[in-house]
Short mmCIF file of C-alpha atoms in Angstrom, two decimals:
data_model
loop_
_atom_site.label_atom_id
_atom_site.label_comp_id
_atom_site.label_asym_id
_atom_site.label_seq_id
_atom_site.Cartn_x
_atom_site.Cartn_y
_atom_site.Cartn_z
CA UNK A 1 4.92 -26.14 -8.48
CA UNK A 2 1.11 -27.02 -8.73
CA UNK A 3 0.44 -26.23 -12.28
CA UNK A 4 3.67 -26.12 -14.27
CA UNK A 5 3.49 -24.49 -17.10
CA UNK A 6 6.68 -23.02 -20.04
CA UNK A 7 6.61 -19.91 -21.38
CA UNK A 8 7.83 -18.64 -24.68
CA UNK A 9 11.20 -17.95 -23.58
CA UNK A 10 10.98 -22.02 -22.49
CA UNK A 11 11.46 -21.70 -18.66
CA UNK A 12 8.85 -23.47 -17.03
CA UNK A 13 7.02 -21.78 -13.77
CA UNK A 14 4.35 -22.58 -11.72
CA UNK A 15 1.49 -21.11 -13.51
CA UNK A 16 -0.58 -18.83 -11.20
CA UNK A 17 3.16 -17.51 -9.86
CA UNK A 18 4.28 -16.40 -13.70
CA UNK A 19 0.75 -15.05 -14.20
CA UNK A 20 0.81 -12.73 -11.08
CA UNK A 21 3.78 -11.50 -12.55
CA UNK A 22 2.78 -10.76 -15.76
CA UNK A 23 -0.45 -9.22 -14.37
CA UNK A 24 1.73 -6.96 -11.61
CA UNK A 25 5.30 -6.08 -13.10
CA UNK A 26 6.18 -2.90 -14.35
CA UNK A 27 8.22 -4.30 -17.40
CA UNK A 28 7.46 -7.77 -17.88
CA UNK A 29 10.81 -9.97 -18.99
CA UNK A 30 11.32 -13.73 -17.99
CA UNK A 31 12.92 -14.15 -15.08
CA UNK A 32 15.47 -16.81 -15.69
CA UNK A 33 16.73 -15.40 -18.96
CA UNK A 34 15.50 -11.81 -18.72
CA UNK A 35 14.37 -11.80 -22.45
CA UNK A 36 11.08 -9.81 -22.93
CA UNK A 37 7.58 -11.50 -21.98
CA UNK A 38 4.78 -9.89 -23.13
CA UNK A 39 1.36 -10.22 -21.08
CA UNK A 40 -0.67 -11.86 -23.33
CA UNK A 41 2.18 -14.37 -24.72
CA UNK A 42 0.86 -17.38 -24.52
CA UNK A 43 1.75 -19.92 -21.66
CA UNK A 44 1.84 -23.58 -22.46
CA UNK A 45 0.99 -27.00 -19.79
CA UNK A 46 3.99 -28.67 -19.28
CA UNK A 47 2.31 -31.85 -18.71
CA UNK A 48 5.22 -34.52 -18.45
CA UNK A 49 6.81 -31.83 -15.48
CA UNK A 50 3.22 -31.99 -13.87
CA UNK A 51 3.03 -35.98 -13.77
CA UNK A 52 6.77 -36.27 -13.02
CA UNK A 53 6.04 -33.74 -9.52
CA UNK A 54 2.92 -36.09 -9.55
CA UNK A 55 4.99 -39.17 -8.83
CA UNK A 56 7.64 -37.54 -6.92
CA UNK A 57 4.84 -36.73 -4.07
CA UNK A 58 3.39 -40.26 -4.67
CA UNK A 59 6.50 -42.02 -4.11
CA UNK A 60 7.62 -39.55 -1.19
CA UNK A 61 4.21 -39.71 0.57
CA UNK A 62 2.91 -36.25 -0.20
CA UNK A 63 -0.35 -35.43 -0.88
CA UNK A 64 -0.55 -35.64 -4.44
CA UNK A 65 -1.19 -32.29 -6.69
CA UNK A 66 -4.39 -32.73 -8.35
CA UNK A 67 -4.42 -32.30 -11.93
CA UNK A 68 -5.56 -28.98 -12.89
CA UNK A 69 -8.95 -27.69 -13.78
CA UNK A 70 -9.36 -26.64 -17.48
CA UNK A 71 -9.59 -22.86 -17.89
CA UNK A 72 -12.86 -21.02 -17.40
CA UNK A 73 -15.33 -20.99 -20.42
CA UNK A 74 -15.85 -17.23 -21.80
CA UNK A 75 -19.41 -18.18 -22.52
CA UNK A 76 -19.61 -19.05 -18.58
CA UNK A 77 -18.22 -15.75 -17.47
CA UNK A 78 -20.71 -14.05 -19.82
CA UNK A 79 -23.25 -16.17 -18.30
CA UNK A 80 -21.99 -14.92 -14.39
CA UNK A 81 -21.77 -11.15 -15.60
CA UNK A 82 -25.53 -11.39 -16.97
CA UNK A 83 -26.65 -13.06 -14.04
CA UNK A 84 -25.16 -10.11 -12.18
CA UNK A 85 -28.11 -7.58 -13.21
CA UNK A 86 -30.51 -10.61 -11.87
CA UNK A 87 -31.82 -9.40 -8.81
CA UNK A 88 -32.55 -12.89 -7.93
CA UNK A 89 -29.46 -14.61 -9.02
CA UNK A 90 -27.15 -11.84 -7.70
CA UNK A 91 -26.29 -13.13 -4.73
CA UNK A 92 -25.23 -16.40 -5.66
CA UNK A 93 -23.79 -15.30 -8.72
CA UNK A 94 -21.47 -12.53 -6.55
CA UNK A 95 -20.50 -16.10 -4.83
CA UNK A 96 -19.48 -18.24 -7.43
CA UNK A 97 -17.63 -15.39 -8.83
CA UNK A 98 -15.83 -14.75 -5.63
CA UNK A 99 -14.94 -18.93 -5.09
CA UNK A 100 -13.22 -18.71 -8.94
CA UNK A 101 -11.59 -15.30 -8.07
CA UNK A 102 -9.83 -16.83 -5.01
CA UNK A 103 -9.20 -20.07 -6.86
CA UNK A 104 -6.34 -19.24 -9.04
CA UNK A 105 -4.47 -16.11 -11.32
CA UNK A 106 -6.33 -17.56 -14.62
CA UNK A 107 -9.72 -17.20 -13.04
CA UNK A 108 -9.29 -13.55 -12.36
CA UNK A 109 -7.53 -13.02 -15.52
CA UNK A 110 -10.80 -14.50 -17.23
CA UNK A 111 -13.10 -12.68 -15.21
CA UNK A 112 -10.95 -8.91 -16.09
CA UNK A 113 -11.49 -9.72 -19.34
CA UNK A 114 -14.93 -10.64 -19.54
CA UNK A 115 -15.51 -7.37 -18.23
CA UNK A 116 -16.33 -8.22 -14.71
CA UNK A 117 -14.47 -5.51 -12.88
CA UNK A 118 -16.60 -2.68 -15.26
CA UNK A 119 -19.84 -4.92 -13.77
CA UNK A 120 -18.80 -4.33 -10.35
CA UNK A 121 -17.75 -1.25 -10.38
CA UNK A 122 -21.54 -0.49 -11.59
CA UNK A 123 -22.77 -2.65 -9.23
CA UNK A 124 -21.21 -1.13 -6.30
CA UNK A 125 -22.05 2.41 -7.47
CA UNK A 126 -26.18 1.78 -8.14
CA UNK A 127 -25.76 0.27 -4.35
CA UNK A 128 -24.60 3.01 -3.46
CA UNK A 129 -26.99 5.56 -5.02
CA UNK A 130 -29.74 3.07 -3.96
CA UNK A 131 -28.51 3.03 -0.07
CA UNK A 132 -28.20 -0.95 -0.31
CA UNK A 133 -25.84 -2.87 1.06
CA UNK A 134 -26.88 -6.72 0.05
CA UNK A 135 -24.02 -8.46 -2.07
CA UNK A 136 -22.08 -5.09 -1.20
CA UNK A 137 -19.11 -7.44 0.62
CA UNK A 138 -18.91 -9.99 -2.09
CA UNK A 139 -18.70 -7.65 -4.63
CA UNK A 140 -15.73 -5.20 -2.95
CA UNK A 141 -13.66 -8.31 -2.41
CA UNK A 142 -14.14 -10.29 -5.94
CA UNK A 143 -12.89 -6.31 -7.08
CA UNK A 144 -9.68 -6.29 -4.73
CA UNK A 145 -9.10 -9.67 -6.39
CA UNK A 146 -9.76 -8.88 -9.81
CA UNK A 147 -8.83 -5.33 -10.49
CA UNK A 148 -5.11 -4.74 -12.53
CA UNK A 149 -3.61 -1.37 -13.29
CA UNK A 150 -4.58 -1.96 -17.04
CA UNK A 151 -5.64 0.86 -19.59
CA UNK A 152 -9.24 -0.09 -19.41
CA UNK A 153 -9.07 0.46 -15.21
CA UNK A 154 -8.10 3.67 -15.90
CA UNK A 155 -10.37 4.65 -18.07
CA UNK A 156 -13.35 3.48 -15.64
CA UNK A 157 -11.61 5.35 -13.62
CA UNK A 158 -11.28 8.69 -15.05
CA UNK A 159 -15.32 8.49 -16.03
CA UNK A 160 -16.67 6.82 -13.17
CA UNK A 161 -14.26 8.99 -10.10
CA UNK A 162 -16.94 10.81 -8.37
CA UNK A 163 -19.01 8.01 -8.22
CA UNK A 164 -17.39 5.52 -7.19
CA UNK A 165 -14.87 7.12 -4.84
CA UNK A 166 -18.36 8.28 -2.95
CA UNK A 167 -19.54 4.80 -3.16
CA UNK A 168 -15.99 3.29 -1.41
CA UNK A 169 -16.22 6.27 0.92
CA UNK A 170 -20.39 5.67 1.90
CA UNK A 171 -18.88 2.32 2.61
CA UNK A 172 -16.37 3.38 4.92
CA UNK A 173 -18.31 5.12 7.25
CA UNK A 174 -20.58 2.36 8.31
CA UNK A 175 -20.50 1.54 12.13
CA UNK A 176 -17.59 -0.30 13.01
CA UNK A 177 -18.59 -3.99 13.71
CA UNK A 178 -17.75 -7.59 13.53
CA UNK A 179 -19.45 -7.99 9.98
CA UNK A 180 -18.30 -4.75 9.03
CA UNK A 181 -14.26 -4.74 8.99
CA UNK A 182 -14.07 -7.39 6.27
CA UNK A 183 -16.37 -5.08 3.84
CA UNK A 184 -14.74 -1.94 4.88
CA UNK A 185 -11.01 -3.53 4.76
CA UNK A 186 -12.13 -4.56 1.06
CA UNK A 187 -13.03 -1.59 0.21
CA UNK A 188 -9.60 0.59 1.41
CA UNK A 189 -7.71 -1.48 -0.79
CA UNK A 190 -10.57 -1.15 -3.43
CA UNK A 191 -9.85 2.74 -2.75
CA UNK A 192 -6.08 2.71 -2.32
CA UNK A 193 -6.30 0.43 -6.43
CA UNK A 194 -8.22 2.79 -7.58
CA UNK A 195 -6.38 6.08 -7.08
CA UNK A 196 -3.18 4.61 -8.38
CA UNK A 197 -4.37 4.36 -11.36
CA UNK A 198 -5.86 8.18 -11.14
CA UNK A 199 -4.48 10.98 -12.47
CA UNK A 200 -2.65 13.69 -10.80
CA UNK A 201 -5.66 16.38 -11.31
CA UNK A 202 -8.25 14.10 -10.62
CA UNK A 203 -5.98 13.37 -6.99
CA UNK A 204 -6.47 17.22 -6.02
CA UNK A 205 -9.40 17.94 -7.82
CA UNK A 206 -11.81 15.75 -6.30
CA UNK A 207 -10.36 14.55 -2.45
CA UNK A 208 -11.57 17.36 -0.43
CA UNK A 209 -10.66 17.99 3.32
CA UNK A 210 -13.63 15.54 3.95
CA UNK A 211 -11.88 12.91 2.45
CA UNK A 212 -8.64 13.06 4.38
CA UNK A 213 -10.75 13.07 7.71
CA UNK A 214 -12.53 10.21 6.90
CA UNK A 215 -8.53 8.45 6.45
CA UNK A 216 -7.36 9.56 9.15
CA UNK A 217 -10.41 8.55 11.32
CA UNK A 218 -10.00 5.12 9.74
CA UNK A 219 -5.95 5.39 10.50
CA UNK A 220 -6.73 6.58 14.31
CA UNK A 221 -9.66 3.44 14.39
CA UNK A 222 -7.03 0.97 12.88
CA UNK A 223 -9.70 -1.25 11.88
CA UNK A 224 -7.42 -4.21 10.73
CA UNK A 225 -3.86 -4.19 9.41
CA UNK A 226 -4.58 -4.46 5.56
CA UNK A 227 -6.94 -1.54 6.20
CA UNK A 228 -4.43 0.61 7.54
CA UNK A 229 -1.59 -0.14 5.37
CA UNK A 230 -4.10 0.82 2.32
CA UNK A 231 -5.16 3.70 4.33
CA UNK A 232 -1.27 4.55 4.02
CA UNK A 233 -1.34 3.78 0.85
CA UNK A 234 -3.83 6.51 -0.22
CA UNK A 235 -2.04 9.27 2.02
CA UNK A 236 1.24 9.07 0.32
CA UNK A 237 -0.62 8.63 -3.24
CA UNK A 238 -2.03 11.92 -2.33
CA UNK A 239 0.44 14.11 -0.47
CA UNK A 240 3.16 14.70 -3.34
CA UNK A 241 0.24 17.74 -4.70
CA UNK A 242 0.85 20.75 -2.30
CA UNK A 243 -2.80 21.00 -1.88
CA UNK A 244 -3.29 17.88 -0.88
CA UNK A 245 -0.36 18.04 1.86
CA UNK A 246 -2.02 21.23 3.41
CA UNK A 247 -5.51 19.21 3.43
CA UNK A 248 -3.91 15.97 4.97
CA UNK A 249 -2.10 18.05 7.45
CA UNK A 250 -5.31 20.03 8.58
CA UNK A 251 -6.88 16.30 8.92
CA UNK A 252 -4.38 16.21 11.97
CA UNK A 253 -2.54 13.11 9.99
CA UNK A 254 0.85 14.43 11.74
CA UNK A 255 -0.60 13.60 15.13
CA UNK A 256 -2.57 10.14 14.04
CA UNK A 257 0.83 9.12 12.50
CA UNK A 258 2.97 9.60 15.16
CA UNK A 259 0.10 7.82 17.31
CA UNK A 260 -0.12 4.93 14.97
CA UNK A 261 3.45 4.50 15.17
CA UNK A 262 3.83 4.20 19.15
CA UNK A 263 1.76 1.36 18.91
CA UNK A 264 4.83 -0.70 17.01
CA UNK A 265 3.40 -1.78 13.90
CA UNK A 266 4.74 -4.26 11.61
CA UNK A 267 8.06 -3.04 10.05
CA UNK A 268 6.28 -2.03 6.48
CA UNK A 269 3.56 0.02 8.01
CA UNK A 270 6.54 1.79 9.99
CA UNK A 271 8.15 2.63 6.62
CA UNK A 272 4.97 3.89 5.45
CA UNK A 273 4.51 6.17 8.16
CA UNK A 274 7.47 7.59 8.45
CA UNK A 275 7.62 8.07 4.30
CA UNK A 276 4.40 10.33 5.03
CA UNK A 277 5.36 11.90 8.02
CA UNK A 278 8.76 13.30 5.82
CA UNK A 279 6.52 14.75 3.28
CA UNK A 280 4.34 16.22 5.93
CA UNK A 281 7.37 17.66 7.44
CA UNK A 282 8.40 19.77 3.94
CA UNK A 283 5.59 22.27 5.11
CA UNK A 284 5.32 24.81 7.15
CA UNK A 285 1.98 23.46 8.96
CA UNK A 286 3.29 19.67 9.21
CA UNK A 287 6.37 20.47 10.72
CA UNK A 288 4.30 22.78 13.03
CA UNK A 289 1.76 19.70 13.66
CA UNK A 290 4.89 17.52 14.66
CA UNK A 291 6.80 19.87 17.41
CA UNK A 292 3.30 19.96 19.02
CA UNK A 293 3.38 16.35 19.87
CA UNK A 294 4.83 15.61 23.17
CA UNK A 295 6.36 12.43 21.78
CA UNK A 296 7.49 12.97 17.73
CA UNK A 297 11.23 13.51 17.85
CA UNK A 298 11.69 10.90 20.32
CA UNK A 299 10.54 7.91 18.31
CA UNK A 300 11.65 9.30 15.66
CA UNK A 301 15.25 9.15 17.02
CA UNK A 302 14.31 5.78 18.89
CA UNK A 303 12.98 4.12 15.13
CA UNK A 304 16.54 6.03 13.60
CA UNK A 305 18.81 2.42 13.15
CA UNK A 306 16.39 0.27 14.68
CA UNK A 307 13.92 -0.62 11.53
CA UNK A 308 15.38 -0.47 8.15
CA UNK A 309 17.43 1.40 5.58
CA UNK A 310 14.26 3.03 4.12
CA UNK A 311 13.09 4.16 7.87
CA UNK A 312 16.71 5.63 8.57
CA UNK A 313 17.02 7.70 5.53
CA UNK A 314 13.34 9.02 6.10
CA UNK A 315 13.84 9.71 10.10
CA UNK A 316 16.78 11.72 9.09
CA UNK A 317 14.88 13.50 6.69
CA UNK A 318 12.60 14.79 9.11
CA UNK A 319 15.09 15.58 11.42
CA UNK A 320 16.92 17.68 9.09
CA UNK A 321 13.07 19.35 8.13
CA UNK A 322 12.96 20.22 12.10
CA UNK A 323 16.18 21.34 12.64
CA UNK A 324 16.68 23.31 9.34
CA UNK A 325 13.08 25.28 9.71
CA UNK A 326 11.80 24.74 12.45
CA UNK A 327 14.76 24.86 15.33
CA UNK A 328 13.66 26.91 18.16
CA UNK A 329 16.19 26.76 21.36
CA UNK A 330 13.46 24.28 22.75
CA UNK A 331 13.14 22.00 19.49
CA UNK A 332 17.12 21.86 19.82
CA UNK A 333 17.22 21.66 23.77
CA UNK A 334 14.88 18.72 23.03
CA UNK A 335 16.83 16.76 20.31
CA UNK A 336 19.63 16.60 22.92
CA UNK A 337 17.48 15.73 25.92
CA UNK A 338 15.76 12.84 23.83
CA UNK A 339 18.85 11.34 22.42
CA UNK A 340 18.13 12.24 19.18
CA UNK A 341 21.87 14.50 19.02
CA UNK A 342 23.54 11.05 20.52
CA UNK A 343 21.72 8.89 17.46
CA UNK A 344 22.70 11.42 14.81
CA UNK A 345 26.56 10.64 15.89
CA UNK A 346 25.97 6.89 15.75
CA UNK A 347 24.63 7.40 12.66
CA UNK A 348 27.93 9.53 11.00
CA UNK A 349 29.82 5.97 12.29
CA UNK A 350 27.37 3.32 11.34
CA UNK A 351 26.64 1.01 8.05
CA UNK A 352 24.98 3.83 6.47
CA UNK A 353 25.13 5.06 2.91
CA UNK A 354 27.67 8.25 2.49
CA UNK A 355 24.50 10.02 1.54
CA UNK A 356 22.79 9.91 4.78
CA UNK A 357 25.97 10.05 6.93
CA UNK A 358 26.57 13.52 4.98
CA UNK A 359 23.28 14.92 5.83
CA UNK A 360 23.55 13.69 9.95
CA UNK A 361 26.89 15.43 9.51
CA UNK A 362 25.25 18.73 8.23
CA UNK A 363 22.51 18.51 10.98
CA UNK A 364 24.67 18.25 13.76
CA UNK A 365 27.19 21.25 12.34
CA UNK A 366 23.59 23.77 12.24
CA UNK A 367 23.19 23.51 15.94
CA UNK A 368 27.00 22.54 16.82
CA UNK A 369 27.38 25.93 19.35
CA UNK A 370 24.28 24.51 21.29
CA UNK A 371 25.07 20.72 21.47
CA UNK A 372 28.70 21.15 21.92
CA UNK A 373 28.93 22.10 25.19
CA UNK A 374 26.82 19.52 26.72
CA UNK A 375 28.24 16.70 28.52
CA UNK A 376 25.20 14.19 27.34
CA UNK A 377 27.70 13.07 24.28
CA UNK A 378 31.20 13.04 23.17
CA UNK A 379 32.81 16.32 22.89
CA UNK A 380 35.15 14.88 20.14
CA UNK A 381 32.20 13.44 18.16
CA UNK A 382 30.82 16.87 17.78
CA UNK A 383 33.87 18.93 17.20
CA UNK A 384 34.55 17.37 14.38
CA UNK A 385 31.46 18.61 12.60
CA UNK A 386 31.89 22.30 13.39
CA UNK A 387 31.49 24.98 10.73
#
């Protein structure tokens, strides 16, 4: 703890960790005692726990804490969001704004509700109608920093969409280079905050096959990690609307995906992929995008048990898509050739919930006449899965 402060239910946190989680939780309750904590309930210093951690790093040689700062002065954040339409103070004004941001949760809170994410969001859309870029970088990260999935959010949302979704996008499509992956990072999670707060009309209303291109490019151009895990991000907020899957799908996602994949990303961006290439695969035209790549049902079976409980219940998934809808002889010659027959087996036998062993079960009983006579697995494994 840094900054210990208790809360109403008298636990006592460290503060910026209990305000993130007021700010970010679904239903807010304490966590020690689980009672009910509303956002705005007021969170009080516990000053003798601060001096007591104080003297504990003192006495154990630790840098000591510093005591913290007092909160920020409402008539100072005015003063920063009024400087903002100050052509000549902007810049450094976008600065100090960005230093308090990334000092600590009360900072942002104080700067949401002065009203500075509304300023920004202006900001960044006059910049955009304007074609300039000065104060452009500042401004996308102080957003990513300051932006929370309140009411208000929406609202700018639902009035400002068109606007500002062209503004995030104009910003994407600058010329990759050094100075620009940090602005165009900040502004896919920008995007990817933005349309989770959106509503499901405005998600297939206004992303047109444009849009999905531009993702994709920035998925195939894999810009930075954060980038691309937003990038994911907006993909699966968009797919669940059918129109949206055909669009994604025409975008040659399927392809990118299974691309992105064989370069072994992190273990969350793998459970992101594979969680869009499922939905993907409930069409017609994704599942037809997948058997054209050389490579798809063999990592698919080499991820299956490999990554993570979320991965193996999606990589089934899309094998049962394939194999259900899409099961030409040569789709079914090739799940045996690949392994992916062999995994299905080891999956009916592993650690697995009953759900998933069920559906490997069901999967390997469709195309049991095939697979059965082939000596690449166990005869018995297969038999026993027959009609």
């Amino acid at each position: 703890m840094k900054d210990p402060v208790t809360a109403i239910t008298g636990i006592s946190y460290d503060r910026e960790s209990i305000e993130k989680w007021l700010k970010t939780a679904k239903d807010t309750t304490c966590p020690v005692t689980k009672q009910p904590l509303p956002r705005d309930s007021g969170l009080t210093s516990n000053h003798t726990l601060r001096r007591l951690i104080q003297a504990w790093c003192t006495h154990n040689g630790i840098d000591r804490i510093p005591t913290p700062k007092s909160a920020l002065n409402k008539d100072q954040v005015r003063k920063l969001v009024r400087d903002l339409d100050s052509g000549h103070l902007r810049i450094s004004t976008l600065k100090k704004m960005e230093a308090l941001a990334m000092e600590n949760e009360r900072n942002r809170k104080s700067l949401e509700e002065a009203f500075v994410v509304r300023a920004l969001v202006l900001f960044i859309i006059t910049s955009y109608k304007g074609n300039k870029t000065t104060g452009l970088e500042e401004a996308l990260r102080i957003l990513s920093l300051v932006w929370s999935p309140s009411n208000e959010n929406k609202a700018l949302v639902d009035h400002h969409n068109q606007d500002l979704i062209g503004a995030l996008m104009w910003v994407l499509q600058w010329e990759n280079n050094d100075r620009h992956v940090a602005v165009k990072t900040s502004a896919m999670i920008v995007l990817k905050m933005v349309l989770e707060l959106a509503s499901k009309g405005l998600l297939e209303s206004t992303l047109n096959l444009d849009f999905f291109k531009e993702m994709v490019k920035l998925l195939k151009e894999n810009i930075s990690q954060q980038a691309t895990k937003s990038g994911l991000h907006v993909l699966l907020q968009a797919c669940p609307m059918g129109g949206n899957r055909v669009k994604i799908t025409e975008a040659n996602a399927v392809f990118e995906l299974i691309e992105l994949e064989l370069t072994k990303p992190e273990k969350s961006t793998t459970e992101l992929i594979f969680n869009l290439l499922a939905q993907l695969c409930s069409c017609a035209d994704g599942r037809l995008k997948f058997r054209e790549h050389a490579g798809a049902i063999a990592m698919v079976t080499k991820r299956l048990l490999r990554v993570s409980p979320a991965t193996n219940d999606r990589a089934v998934h899309i094998l049962s898509s394939i194999s259900k809808f899409s099961a030409t002889y040569e789709v079914v010659l090739e799940m045996l050739s690949v392994g992916a027959v062999s995994k299905l087996c080891m999956v009916t036998q592993a650690d697995c919930e009953k759900y998933l062993k069920d559906r490997a079960k069901e999967i390997l009983r469709l195309h049991s006449n095939v697979w059965n006579n082939s000596p690449c697995i166990q005869v018995y494994l297969l038999t026993r899965y027959q009609g």
